[in-house]
């Protein structure tokens, strides 16, 4: 008997074609969960869903939708209901950072730094895009998919936060602000839904090397780790990057009845990063 008891549940995973969330989708499918893979990248979503269906023998559907466009999410919801059924689990995984919302310098030197390399060089549009993707990109899918859960009196929402939600990382102001907002929203909605049977929790992954942060962590020309990447390793007591499969145990715990009295928490899965003062 599978202690998670998730067979035939339906999970919607946004950003489901990405590195972390495709692994989360695989972990759910391995336990018999039908998966709706939502991603901006249609080809990757369909490919991921096909691979999951073949590997685990449970239905999986790849759909192109934008987490910032409610009508495309409504459309995805209709397709998922028709093909897989009503959603039991929502993983809000779509997210990421962008160079246009990233300062070039960590700590501003008002004498030697060029203004455009500092806070004052952040582009409003870039800031908005990153903030919206990470925060509104969590809010809107929740609005669309949680209504069915509330109606049925059960469901699980998992938001994907980050280390910078606790203490901001240098350079990435918009991403940090948005992930802090995700934690706050996780707590807010957990309380709001506490009498509905729908639980709301988050996972804050430590550092993994993926497409959305590669530009900060690997030197494009040499392929070597950047100074920033080395700092991360030094600040992670386990002295390495994490891997996507290391997040899935926490996911399975949070979406199963093993955690049925747990709501409104953000669980760090970080090799000790958030516990370490650096000394
Ligand atoms: P990734 O780039 O591999 O995956 C992100 C996916 O989201 C991509 O497939 C992309 O196409 C999709 N996406 C982007 N914008 C979208 C939109 N508007 N609508 C729908 N889909 C969209 O990145 P990842 O590292 O696997 O990140 C997954 C989540 O984990 C993100 O929320 C990220 O912020 C978070 N996270 C990552 C790390 C890390 O170290 N990689 C650490 C902490 C948190």
PDB file of C-alpha atoms and ligand atoms in Angstrom:
ATOM      1  CA  UNK A   1       0.000   0.000   0.000  1.00  0.00           C
ATOM      2  CA  UNK A   2       1.299   3.438  -0.974  1.00  0.00           C
ATOM      3  CA  UNK A   3       1.403   5.542   2.209  1.00  0.00           C
ATOM      4  CA  UNK A   4       0.847   8.780   0.296  1.00  0.00           C
ATOM      5  CA  UNK A   5      -2.522   7.554  -0.990  1.00  0.00           C
ATOM      6  CA  UNK A   6      -2.605   9.909  -3.968  1.00  0.00           C
ATOM      7  CA  UNK A   7      -3.691   7.530  -6.746  1.00  0.00           C
ATOM      8  CA  UNK A   8      -6.153   9.059  -9.261  1.00  0.00           C
ATOM      9  CA  UNK A   9      -5.874  12.541  -7.807  1.00  0.00           C
ATOM     10  CA  UNK A  10      -5.446  15.331 -10.362  1.00  0.00           C
ATOM     11  CA  UNK A  11      -2.557  17.791 -10.094  1.00  0.00           C
ATOM     12  CA  UNK A  12      -2.057  20.956 -12.089  1.00  0.00           C
ATOM     13  CA  UNK A  13       1.562  22.067 -12.239  1.00  0.00           C
ATOM     14  CA  UNK A  14       2.358  25.494 -13.661  1.00  0.00           C
ATOM     15  CA  UNK A  15       5.826  25.882 -15.110  1.00  0.00           C
ATOM     16  CA  UNK A  16       5.493  22.112 -15.375  1.00  0.00           C
ATOM     17  CA  UNK A  17       7.955  21.823 -18.257  1.00  0.00           C
ATOM     18  CA  UNK A  18      10.745  23.495 -16.248  1.00  0.00           C
ATOM     19  CA  UNK A  19      13.497  21.713 -14.427  1.00  0.00           C
ATOM     20  CA  UNK A  20      12.062  21.720 -10.900  1.00  0.00           C
ATOM     21  CA  UNK A  21       8.390  21.343 -11.722  1.00  0.00           C
ATOM     22  CA  UNK A  22       8.758  18.608 -14.337  1.00  0.00           C
ATOM     23  CA  UNK A  23      10.511  16.598 -11.605  1.00  0.00           C
ATOM     24  CA  UNK A  24       7.638  17.395  -9.223  1.00  0.00           C
ATOM     25  CA  UNK A  25       5.173  16.204 -11.887  1.00  0.00           C
ATOM     26  CA  UNK A  26       7.143  12.966 -12.291  1.00  0.00           C
ATOM     27  CA  UNK A  27       7.130  12.408  -8.510  1.00  0.00           C
ATOM     28  CA  UNK A  28       3.350  12.850  -8.390  1.00  0.00           C
ATOM     29  CA  UNK A  29       2.805  10.594 -11.428  1.00  0.00           C
ATOM     30  CA  UNK A  30       4.978   7.928  -9.820  1.00  0.00           C
ATOM     31  CA  UNK A  31       2.339   7.846  -7.060  1.00  0.00           C
ATOM     32  CA  UNK A  32      -0.540   7.557  -9.529  1.00  0.00           C
ATOM     33  CA  UNK A  33      -1.493  11.254  -9.783  1.00  0.00           C
ATOM     34  CA  UNK A  34      -2.842  12.486 -13.137  1.00  0.00           C
ATOM     35  CA  UNK A  35      -0.906  15.588 -14.123  1.00  0.00           C
ATOM     36  CA  UNK A  36      -1.874  18.706 -16.078  1.00  0.00           C
ATOM     37  CA  UNK A  37       1.404  20.284 -17.220  1.00  0.00           C
ATOM     38  CA  UNK A  38       0.848  23.991 -17.835  1.00  0.00           C
ATOM     39  CA  UNK A  39       3.659  25.974 -19.407  1.00  0.00           C
ATOM     40  CA  UNK A  40       4.167  28.964 -21.678  1.00  0.00           C
ATOM     41  CA  UNK A  41       6.285  26.666 -23.819  1.00  0.00           C
ATOM     42  CA  UNK A  42       3.693  24.410 -25.467  1.00  0.00           C
ATOM     43  CA  UNK A  43       6.151  22.054 -27.125  1.00  0.00           C
ATOM     44  CA  UNK A  44       7.981  21.446 -23.841  1.00  0.00           C
ATOM     45  CA  UNK A  45       4.691  20.995 -21.943  1.00  0.00           C
ATOM     46  CA  UNK A  46       3.428  18.380 -24.407  1.00  0.00           C
ATOM     47  CA  UNK A  47       6.802  16.604 -24.467  1.00  0.00           C
ATOM     48  CA  UNK A  48       6.949  16.482 -20.659  1.00  0.00           C
ATOM     49  CA  UNK A  49       3.374  15.181 -20.402  1.00  0.00           C
ATOM     50  CA  UNK A  50       3.972  12.516 -23.078  1.00  0.00           C
ATOM     51  CA  UNK A  51       7.129  11.343 -21.350  1.00  0.00           C
ATOM     52  CA  UNK A  52       5.324  11.170 -17.983  1.00  0.00           C
ATOM     53  CA  UNK A  53       2.389   9.233 -19.430  1.00  0.00           C
ATOM     54  CA  UNK A  54       4.729   6.713 -21.095  1.00  0.00           C
ATOM     55  CA  UNK A  55       6.966   6.283 -18.049  1.00  0.00           C
ATOM     56  CA  UNK A  56       4.353   6.012 -15.320  1.00  0.00           C
ATOM     57  CA  UNK A  57       1.253   4.816 -17.190  1.00  0.00           C
ATOM     58  CA  UNK A  58      -0.979   7.555 -15.749  1.00  0.00           C
ATOM     59  CA  UNK A  59      -2.722  10.228 -17.774  1.00  0.00           C
ATOM     60  CA  UNK A  60      -0.825  13.460 -18.316  1.00  0.00           C
ATOM     61  CA  UNK A  61      -1.822  16.449 -20.383  1.00  0.00           C
ATOM     62  CA  UNK A  62       0.513  19.172 -21.666  1.00  0.00           C
ATOM     63  CA  UNK A  63      -1.140  22.549 -22.141  1.00  0.00           C
ATOM     64  CA  UNK A  64       0.129  25.918 -23.241  1.00  0.00           C
ATOM     65  CA  UNK A  65      -1.111  28.686 -20.931  1.00  0.00           C
ATOM     66  CA  UNK A  66       0.254  31.884 -19.472  1.00  0.00           C
ATOM     67  CA  UNK A  67      -0.002  32.203 -15.689  1.00  0.00           C
ATOM     68  CA  UNK A  68      -0.471  35.948 -16.178  1.00  0.00           C
ATOM     69  CA  UNK A  69      -3.468  35.548 -18.472  1.00  0.00           C
ATOM     70  CA  UNK A  70      -6.606  34.467 -16.648  1.00  0.00           C
ATOM     71  CA  UNK A  71      -8.509  33.535 -19.801  1.00  0.00           C
ATOM     72  CA  UNK A  72      -5.744  31.167 -20.933  1.00  0.00           C
ATOM     73  CA  UNK A  73      -5.846  29.594 -17.456  1.00  0.00           C
ATOM     74  CA  UNK A  74      -9.649  29.234 -17.637  1.00  0.00           C
ATOM     75  CA  UNK A  75      -9.183  27.498 -20.952  1.00  0.00           C
ATOM     76  CA  UNK A  76      -6.569  25.161 -19.430  1.00  0.00           C
ATOM     77  CA  UNK A  77      -8.961  24.433 -16.550  1.00  0.00           C
ATOM     78  CA  UNK A  78     -11.707  23.401 -18.984  1.00  0.00           C
ATOM     79  CA  UNK A  79      -9.331  21.075 -20.853  1.00  0.00           C
ATOM     80  CA  UNK A  80      -8.093  19.527 -17.598  1.00  0.00           C
ATOM     81  CA  UNK A  81     -11.616  18.935 -16.283  1.00  0.00           C
ATOM     82  CA  UNK A  82     -12.607  17.326 -19.574  1.00  0.00           C
ATOM     83  CA  UNK A  83      -9.554  15.050 -19.869  1.00  0.00           C
ATOM     84  CA  UNK A  84      -8.403  14.434 -16.275  1.00  0.00           C
ATOM     85  CA  UNK A  85     -11.124  15.629 -13.895  1.00  0.00           C
ATOM     86  CA  UNK A  86     -11.339  18.298 -11.211  1.00  0.00           C
ATOM     87  CA  UNK A  87      -8.097  19.539  -9.696  1.00  0.00           C
ATOM     88  CA  UNK A  88      -7.046  18.211  -6.280  1.00  0.00           C
ATOM     89  CA  UNK A  89      -3.516  19.648  -6.202  1.00  0.00           C
ATOM     90  CA  UNK A  90      -2.172  22.905  -7.619  1.00  0.00           C
ATOM     91  CA  UNK A  91       1.580  23.492  -7.752  1.00  0.00           C
ATOM     92  CA  UNK A  92       2.339  27.125  -8.568  1.00  0.00           C
ATOM     93  CA  UNK A  93       5.761  26.573 -10.083  1.00  0.00           C
ATOM     94  CA  UNK A  94       6.052  29.065 -12.954  1.00  0.00           C
ATOM     95  CA  UNK A  95       8.521  31.727 -11.944  1.00  0.00           C
ATOM     96  CA  UNK A  96      11.957  33.061 -12.522  1.00  0.00           C
ATOM     97  CA  UNK A  97      14.218  36.059 -12.758  1.00  0.00           C
ATOM     98  CA  UNK A  98      15.510  38.221 -15.616  1.00  0.00           C
ATOM     99  CA  UNK A  99      18.646  40.296 -16.272  1.00  0.00           C
ATOM    100  CA  UNK A 100      16.478  43.410 -16.780  1.00  0.00           C
ATOM    101  CA  UNK A 101      15.379  43.235 -13.124  1.00  0.00           C
ATOM    102  CA  UNK A 102      18.891  42.601 -11.816  1.00  0.00           C
ATOM    103  CA  UNK A 103      21.423  45.223 -10.727  1.00  0.00           C
ATOM    104  CA  UNK A 104      24.994  44.792 -11.949  1.00  0.00           C
ATOM    105  CA  UNK A 105      26.543  45.627  -8.578  1.00  0.00           C
ATOM    106  CA  UNK A 106      25.780  44.111  -5.207  1.00  0.00           C
ATOM    107  CA  UNK A 107      26.494  47.094  -2.940  1.00  0.00           C
ATOM    108  CA  UNK A 108      26.374  50.516  -4.536  1.00  0.00           C
ATOM    109  CA  UNK A 109      29.521  52.627  -4.431  1.00  0.00           C
ATOM    110  CA  UNK A 110      28.230  56.150  -5.092  1.00  0.00           C
ATOM    111  CA  UNK A 111      31.678  57.319  -6.259  1.00  0.00           C
ATOM    112  CA  UNK A 112      32.868  54.611  -8.636  1.00  0.00           C
ATOM    113  CA  UNK A 113      29.700  52.839  -9.835  1.00  0.00           C
ATOM    114  CA  UNK A 114      27.882  53.860 -12.984  1.00  0.00           C
ATOM    115  CA  UNK A 115      24.307  54.827 -12.119  1.00  0.00           C
ATOM    116  CA  UNK A 116      22.896  52.301 -14.586  1.00  0.00           C
ATOM    117  CA  UNK A 117      24.699  49.460 -12.793  1.00  0.00           C
ATOM    118  CA  UNK A 118      22.883  50.192  -9.517  1.00  0.00           C
ATOM    119  CA  UNK A 119      19.333  50.270  -8.176  1.00  0.00           C
ATOM    120  CA  UNK A 120      18.723  53.359 -10.340  1.00  0.00           C
ATOM    121  CA  UNK A 121      19.387  51.337 -13.502  1.00  0.00           C
ATOM    122  CA  UNK A 122      16.607  48.813 -12.815  1.00  0.00           C
ATOM    123  CA  UNK A 123      14.073  48.952 -15.620  1.00  0.00           C
ATOM    124  CA  UNK A 124      10.511  49.426 -14.432  1.00  0.00           C
ATOM    125  CA  UNK A 125       9.211  47.078 -17.106  1.00  0.00           C
ATOM    126  CA  UNK A 126      11.732  44.399 -16.182  1.00  0.00           C
ATOM    127  CA  UNK A 127      10.867  44.828 -12.516  1.00  0.00           C
ATOM    128  CA  UNK A 128       7.151  44.537 -13.252  1.00  0.00           C
ATOM    129  CA  UNK A 129       7.643  41.465 -15.424  1.00  0.00           C
ATOM    130  CA  UNK A 130       9.608  39.556 -12.782  1.00  0.00           C
ATOM    131  CA  UNK A 131       7.394  40.680  -9.902  1.00  0.00           C
ATOM    132  CA  UNK A 132       4.238  39.769 -11.817  1.00  0.00           C
ATOM    133  CA  UNK A 133       5.487  36.394 -13.039  1.00  0.00           C
ATOM    134  CA  UNK A 134       6.402  35.286  -9.527  1.00  0.00           C
ATOM    135  CA  UNK A 135       3.569  36.847  -7.558  1.00  0.00           C
ATOM    136  CA  UNK A 136       0.592  37.328  -9.865  1.00  0.00           C
ATOM    137  CA  UNK A 137       1.652  34.122 -11.597  1.00  0.00           C
ATOM    138  CA  UNK A 138       0.843  32.423  -8.284  1.00  0.00           C
ATOM    139  CA  UNK A 139      -2.266  34.458  -7.514  1.00  0.00           C
ATOM    140  CA  UNK A 140      -4.115  33.999 -10.834  1.00  0.00           C
ATOM    141  CA  UNK A 141      -3.811  30.187 -11.187  1.00  0.00           C
ATOM    142  CA  UNK A 142      -4.936  29.918  -7.562  1.00  0.00           C
ATOM    143  CA  UNK A 143      -8.019  32.002  -8.359  1.00  0.00           C
ATOM    144  CA  UNK A 144      -8.807  29.778 -11.324  1.00  0.00           C
ATOM    145  CA  UNK A 145      -8.102  26.320  -9.867  1.00  0.00           C
ATOM    146  CA  UNK A 146      -8.909  26.719  -6.154  1.00  0.00           C
ATOM    147  CA  UNK A 147     -12.615  27.426  -6.697  1.00  0.00           C
ATOM    148  CA  UNK A 148     -13.288  23.780  -7.615  1.00  0.00           C
ATOM    149  CA  UNK A 149     -11.335  22.637  -4.544  1.00  0.00           C
ATOM    150  CA  UNK A 150     -13.339  24.875  -2.227  1.00  0.00           C
ATOM    151  CA  UNK A 151     -16.598  23.643  -3.763  1.00  0.00           C
ATOM    152  CA  UNK A 152     -15.587  20.031  -3.060  1.00  0.00           C
ATOM    153  CA  UNK A 153     -14.174  20.813   0.385  1.00  0.00           C
ATOM    154  CA  UNK A 154     -10.688  19.438  -0.243  1.00  0.00           C
ATOM    155  CA  UNK A 155      -7.481  20.292  -2.024  1.00  0.00           C
ATOM    156  CA  UNK A 156      -3.868  21.292  -1.709  1.00  0.00           C
ATOM    157  CA  UNK A 157      -2.074  24.337  -3.023  1.00  0.00           C
ATOM    158  CA  UNK A 158       1.721  24.381  -3.090  1.00  0.00           C
ATOM    159  CA  UNK A 159       3.515  27.613  -3.886  1.00  0.00           C
ATOM    160  CA  UNK A 160       7.155  27.629  -4.894  1.00  0.00           C
ATOM    161  CA  UNK A 161       9.078  30.216  -2.949  1.00  0.00           C
ATOM    162  CA  UNK A 162      12.826  30.739  -2.621  1.00  0.00           C
ATOM    163  CA  UNK A 163      15.624  31.476  -0.161  1.00  0.00           C
ATOM    164  CA  UNK A 164      15.341  35.181  -0.991  1.00  0.00           C
ATOM    165  CA  UNK A 165      11.843  35.258   0.463  1.00  0.00           C
ATOM    166  CA  UNK A 166      13.356  35.152   3.967  1.00  0.00           C
ATOM    167  CA  UNK A 167      16.257  37.537   3.375  1.00  0.00           C
ATOM    168  CA  UNK A 168      16.700  39.209  -0.013  1.00  0.00           C
ATOM    169  CA  UNK A 169      19.640  38.206  -2.182  1.00  0.00           C
ATOM    170  CA  UNK A 170      21.754  40.986  -3.633  1.00  0.00           C
ATOM    171  CA  UNK A 171      21.039  42.217  -7.180  1.00  0.00           C
ATOM    172  CA  UNK A 172      17.599  40.637  -7.635  1.00  0.00           C
ATOM    173  CA  UNK A 173      15.230  43.073  -5.974  1.00  0.00           C
ATOM    174  CA  UNK A 174      12.083  42.214  -7.929  1.00  0.00           C
ATOM    175  CA  UNK A 175      12.493  38.455  -7.594  1.00  0.00           C
ATOM    176  CA  UNK A 176      13.182  38.781  -3.850  1.00  0.00           C
ATOM    177  CA  UNK A 177      10.191  41.064  -3.280  1.00  0.00           C
ATOM    178  CA  UNK A 178       7.908  38.765  -5.244  1.00  0.00           C
ATOM    179  CA  UNK A 179       8.956  35.605  -3.397  1.00  0.00           C
ATOM    180  CA  UNK A 180       8.534  37.386  -0.038  1.00  0.00           C
ATOM    181  CA  UNK A 181       5.028  38.251  -1.241  1.00  0.00           C
ATOM    182  CA  UNK A 182       4.473  34.578  -2.126  1.00  0.00           C
ATOM    183  CA  UNK A 183       5.268  33.568   1.493  1.00  0.00           C
ATOM    184  CA  UNK A 184       2.960  36.243   2.849  1.00  0.00           C
ATOM    185  CA  UNK A 185       0.196  35.186   0.456  1.00  0.00           C
ATOM    186  CA  UNK A 186       0.700  31.519   1.410  1.00  0.00           C
ATOM    187  CA  UNK A 187       0.005  32.389   5.047  1.00  0.00           C
ATOM    188  CA  UNK A 188      -2.835  34.732   4.177  1.00  0.00           C
ATOM    189  CA  UNK A 189      -4.647  32.245   1.979  1.00  0.00           C
ATOM    190  CA  UNK A 190      -4.036  29.368   4.401  1.00  0.00           C
ATOM    191  CA  UNK A 191      -5.939  31.303   7.042  1.00  0.00           C
ATOM    192  CA  UNK A 192      -8.611  32.432   4.593  1.00  0.00           C
ATOM    193  CA  UNK A 193      -9.192  28.824   3.419  1.00  0.00           C
ATOM    194  CA  UNK A 194      -8.729  27.205   6.839  1.00  0.00           C
ATOM    195  CA  UNK A 195     -12.403  26.217   7.131  1.00  0.00           C
ATOM    196  CA  UNK A 196     -12.752  25.059   3.512  1.00  0.00           C
ATOM    197  CA  UNK A 197     -10.679  21.844   3.584  1.00  0.00           C
ATOM    198  CA  UNK A 198      -8.125  23.383   1.222  1.00  0.00           C
ATOM    199  CA  UNK A 199      -4.582  23.644   2.595  1.00  0.00           C
ATOM    200  CA  UNK A 200      -2.028  26.149   1.333  1.00  0.00           C
ATOM    201  CA  UNK A 201       1.702  25.664   1.867  1.00  0.00           C
ATOM    202  CA  UNK A 202       4.961  26.517   0.147  1.00  0.00           C
ATOM    203  CA  UNK A 203       8.353  24.998  -0.522  1.00  0.00           C
ATOM    204  CA  UNK A 204      11.396  27.281  -0.504  1.00  0.00           C
ATOM    205  CA  UNK A 205      14.099  25.529  -2.491  1.00  0.00           C
ATOM    206  CA  UNK A 206      17.724  26.319  -1.807  1.00  0.00           C
ATOM    207  CA  UNK A 207      20.019  26.766  -4.777  1.00  0.00           C
ATOM    208  CA  UNK A 208      19.723  24.639  -7.859  1.00  0.00           C
ATOM    209  CA  UNK A 209      21.410  25.347 -11.141  1.00  0.00           C
ATOM    210  CA  UNK A 210      18.625  25.847 -13.691  1.00  0.00           C
ATOM    211  CA  UNK A 211      17.917  27.859 -16.857  1.00  0.00           C
ATOM    212  CA  UNK A 212      16.434  30.826 -14.999  1.00  0.00           C
ATOM    213  CA  UNK A 213      19.538  31.479 -12.859  1.00  0.00           C
ATOM    214  CA  UNK A 214      22.331  30.143 -15.101  1.00  0.00           C
ATOM    215  CA  UNK A 215      23.205  33.693 -16.245  1.00  0.00           C
ATOM    216  CA  UNK A 216      24.106  34.564 -12.648  1.00  0.00           C
ATOM    217  CA  UNK A 217      25.867  31.363 -11.667  1.00  0.00           C
ATOM    218  CA  UNK A 218      27.909  30.213 -14.678  1.00  0.00           C
ATOM    219  CA  UNK A 219      30.345  32.334 -16.675  1.00  0.00           C
ATOM    220  CA  UNK A 220      29.025  32.271 -20.252  1.00  0.00           C
ATOM    221  CA  UNK A 221      32.514  32.309 -21.791  1.00  0.00           C
ATOM    222  CA  UNK A 222      34.466  29.942 -19.569  1.00  0.00           C
ATOM    223  CA  UNK A 223      31.673  27.709 -18.222  1.00  0.00           C
ATOM    224  CA  UNK A 224      33.201  28.152 -14.747  1.00  0.00           C
ATOM    225  CA  UNK A 225      31.129  28.936 -11.641  1.00  0.00           C
ATOM    226  CA  UNK A 226      30.864  32.704 -11.024  1.00  0.00           C
ATOM    227  CA  UNK A 227      32.004  34.324  -7.775  1.00  0.00           C
ATOM    228  CA  UNK A 228      28.311  34.487  -6.841  1.00  0.00           C
ATOM    229  CA  UNK A 229      27.917  30.726  -7.334  1.00  0.00           C
ATOM    230  CA  UNK A 230      30.995  30.090  -5.207  1.00  0.00           C
ATOM    231  CA  UNK A 231      29.543  32.331  -2.482  1.00  0.00           C
ATOM    232  CA  UNK A 232      26.333  30.285  -2.578  1.00  0.00           C
ATOM    233  CA  UNK A 233      28.212  27.020  -2.156  1.00  0.00           C
ATOM    234  CA  UNK A 234      30.169  28.552   0.750  1.00  0.00           C
ATOM    235  CA  UNK A 235      26.906  29.701   2.365  1.00  0.00           C
ATOM    236  CA  UNK A 236      25.285  26.281   2.015  1.00  0.00           C
ATOM    237  CA  UNK A 237      26.444  24.079   4.899  1.00  0.00           C
ATOM    238  CA  UNK A 238      26.102  20.972   2.710  1.00  0.00           C
ATOM    239  CA  UNK A 239      28.488  22.707   0.247  1.00  0.00           C
ATOM    240  CA  UNK A 240      26.673  21.922  -3.003  1.00  0.00           C
ATOM    241  CA  UNK A 241      23.724  22.847  -5.183  1.00  0.00           C
ATOM    242  CA  UNK A 242      20.518  20.919  -4.655  1.00  0.00           C
ATOM    243  CA  UNK A 243      18.854  18.735  -7.280  1.00  0.00           C
ATOM    244  CA  UNK A 244      15.162  18.814  -8.254  1.00  0.00           C
ATOM    245  CA  UNK A 245      14.484  15.290  -6.960  1.00  0.00           C
ATOM    246  CA  UNK A 246      15.499  16.488  -3.486  1.00  0.00           C
ATOM    247  CA  UNK A 247      12.363  18.654  -3.348  1.00  0.00           C
ATOM    248  CA  UNK A 248       9.888  15.913  -4.096  1.00  0.00           C
ATOM    249  CA  UNK A 249       9.762  14.272  -0.647  1.00  0.00           C
ATOM    250  CA  UNK A 250       8.563  17.566   0.830  1.00  0.00           C
ATOM    251  CA  UNK A 251       6.040  17.955  -1.990  1.00  0.00           C
ATOM    252  CA  UNK A 252       4.577  14.470  -1.439  1.00  0.00           C
ATOM    253  CA  UNK A 253       4.379  15.103   2.297  1.00  0.00           C
ATOM    254  CA  UNK A 254       2.567  18.415   1.804  1.00  0.00           C
ATOM    255  CA  UNK A 255       0.004  17.137  -0.712  1.00  0.00           C
ATOM    256  CA  UNK A 256      -0.825  13.972   1.218  1.00  0.00           C
ATOM    257  CA  UNK A 257      -2.770  13.387   4.413  1.00  0.00           C
ATOM    258  CA  UNK A 258       0.562  12.920   6.219  1.00  0.00           C
ATOM    259  CA  UNK A 259       0.444  16.695   6.660  1.00  0.00           C
ATOM    260  CA  UNK A 260      -3.297  17.080   7.154  1.00  0.00           C
ATOM    261  CA  UNK A 261      -2.896  19.486  10.121  1.00  0.00           C
ATOM    262  CA  UNK A 262      -0.291  21.574   8.285  1.00  0.00           C
ATOM    263  CA  UNK A 263      -1.295  24.767   6.533  1.00  0.00           C
ATOM    264  CA  UNK A 264       0.378  28.123   5.995  1.00  0.00           C
ATOM    265  CA  UNK A 265       3.972  26.904   6.245  1.00  0.00           C
ATOM    266  CA  UNK A 266       6.935  27.573   3.991  1.00  0.00           C
ATOM    267  CA  UNK A 267       9.380  24.688   4.189  1.00  0.00           C
ATOM    268  CA  UNK A 268      12.992  25.375   3.264  1.00  0.00           C
ATOM    269  CA  UNK A 269      14.736  22.561   1.371  1.00  0.00           C
ATOM    270  CA  UNK A 270      18.127  24.153   1.193  1.00  0.00           C
ATOM    271  CA  UNK A 271      21.088  22.139   2.467  1.00  0.00           C
ATOM    272  CA  UNK A 272      21.052  24.345   5.569  1.00  0.00           C
ATOM    273  CA  UNK A 273      21.396  27.722   3.760  1.00  0.00           C
ATOM    274  CA  UNK A 274      18.635  29.488   5.718  1.00  0.00           C
ATOM    275  CA  UNK A 275      20.008  28.228   9.054  1.00  0.00           C
ATOM    276  CA  UNK A 276      23.579  29.353   8.461  1.00  0.00           C
ATOM    277  CA  UNK A 277      24.879  32.744   9.604  1.00  0.00           C
ATOM    278  CA  UNK A 278      28.057  32.340   7.582  1.00  0.00           C
ATOM    279  CA  UNK A 279      30.232  32.113  10.692  1.00  0.00           C
TER     280      UNK A 279
HETATM  281  P1  LIG B   1      12.774  26.804 -15.162  1.00  0.00           P
HETATM  282  O1  LIG B   1      13.130  27.994 -15.954  1.00  0.00           O
HETATM  283  O2  LIG B   1      13.443  25.492 -15.473  1.00  0.00           O
HETATM  284  O3  LIG B   1      11.196  26.565 -15.193  1.00  0.00           O
HETATM  285  C1  LIG B   1      10.252  27.585 -15.205  1.00  0.00           C
HETATM  286  C2  LIG B   1       9.161  27.194 -16.205  1.00  0.00           C
HETATM  287  O4  LIG B   1       8.125  28.184 -16.119  1.00  0.00           O
HETATM  288  C3  LIG B   1       9.650  27.157 -17.654  1.00  0.00           C
HETATM  289  O5  LIG B   1       9.307  25.924 -18.260  1.00  0.00           O
HETATM  290  C4  LIG B   1       8.904  28.333 -18.298  1.00  0.00           C
HETATM  291  O6  LIG B   1       8.575  28.107 -19.667  1.00  0.00           O
HETATM  292  C5  LIG B   1       7.670  28.448 -17.427  1.00  0.00           C
HETATM  293  N1  LIG B   1       7.079  29.781 -17.492  1.00  0.00           N
HETATM  294  C6  LIG B   1       7.732  30.970 -17.471  1.00  0.00           C
HETATM  295  N2  LIG B   1       6.850  31.982 -17.562  1.00  0.00           N
HETATM  296  C7  LIG B   1       5.619  31.429 -17.634  1.00  0.00           C
HETATM  297  C8  LIG B   1       4.303  31.957 -17.753  1.00  0.00           C
HETATM  298  N3  LIG B   1       4.085  33.262 -17.815  1.00  0.00           N
HETATM  299  N4  LIG B   1       3.266  31.090 -17.799  1.00  0.00           N
HETATM  300  C9  LIG B   1       3.476  29.753 -17.755  1.00  0.00           C
HETATM  301  N5  LIG B   1       4.697  29.198 -17.653  1.00  0.00           N
HETATM  302  C10 LIG B   1       5.757  30.018 -17.602  1.00  0.00           C
HETATM  303  O7  LIG B   1      13.020  27.230 -13.649  1.00  0.00           O
HETATM  304  P2  LIG B   1      13.093  26.410 -12.309  1.00  0.00           P
HETATM  305  O8  LIG B   1      14.410  26.733 -11.699  1.00  0.00           O
HETATM  306  O9  LIG B   1      12.701  24.987 -12.493  1.00  0.00           O
HETATM  307  O10 LIG B   1      12.025  27.208 -11.441  1.00  0.00           O
HETATM  308  C11 LIG B   1      10.790  26.688 -11.001  1.00  0.00           C
HETATM  309  C12 LIG B   1      10.346  27.480  -9.775  1.00  0.00           C
HETATM  310  O11 LIG B   1      11.292  27.279  -8.713  1.00  0.00           O
HETATM  311  C13 LIG B   1      10.274  28.985  -9.998  1.00  0.00           C
HETATM  312  O12 LIG B   1       9.153  29.496  -9.298  1.00  0.00           O
HETATM  313  C14 LIG B   1      11.558  29.493  -9.386  1.00  0.00           C
HETATM  314  O13 LIG B   1      11.435  30.834  -8.989  1.00  0.00           O
HETATM  315  C15 LIG B   1      11.679  28.554  -8.206  1.00  0.00           C
HETATM  316  N6  LIG B   1      13.014  28.423  -7.624  1.00  0.00           N
HETATM  317  C16 LIG B   1      14.092  28.032  -8.327  1.00  0.00           C
HETATM  318  C17 LIG B   1      15.324  27.916  -7.695  1.00  0.00           C
HETATM  319  C18 LIG B   1      16.557  27.485  -8.408  1.00  0.00           C
HETATM  320  O14 LIG B   1      17.638  27.495  -7.799  1.00  0.00           O
HETATM  321  N7  LIG B   1      16.465  27.096  -9.656  1.00  0.00           N
HETATM  322  C19 LIG B   1      15.447  28.201  -6.339  1.00  0.00           C
HETATM  323  C20 LIG B   1      14.317  28.602  -5.652  1.00  0.00           C
HETATM  324  C21 LIG B   1      13.114  28.711  -6.298  1.00  0.00           C
END
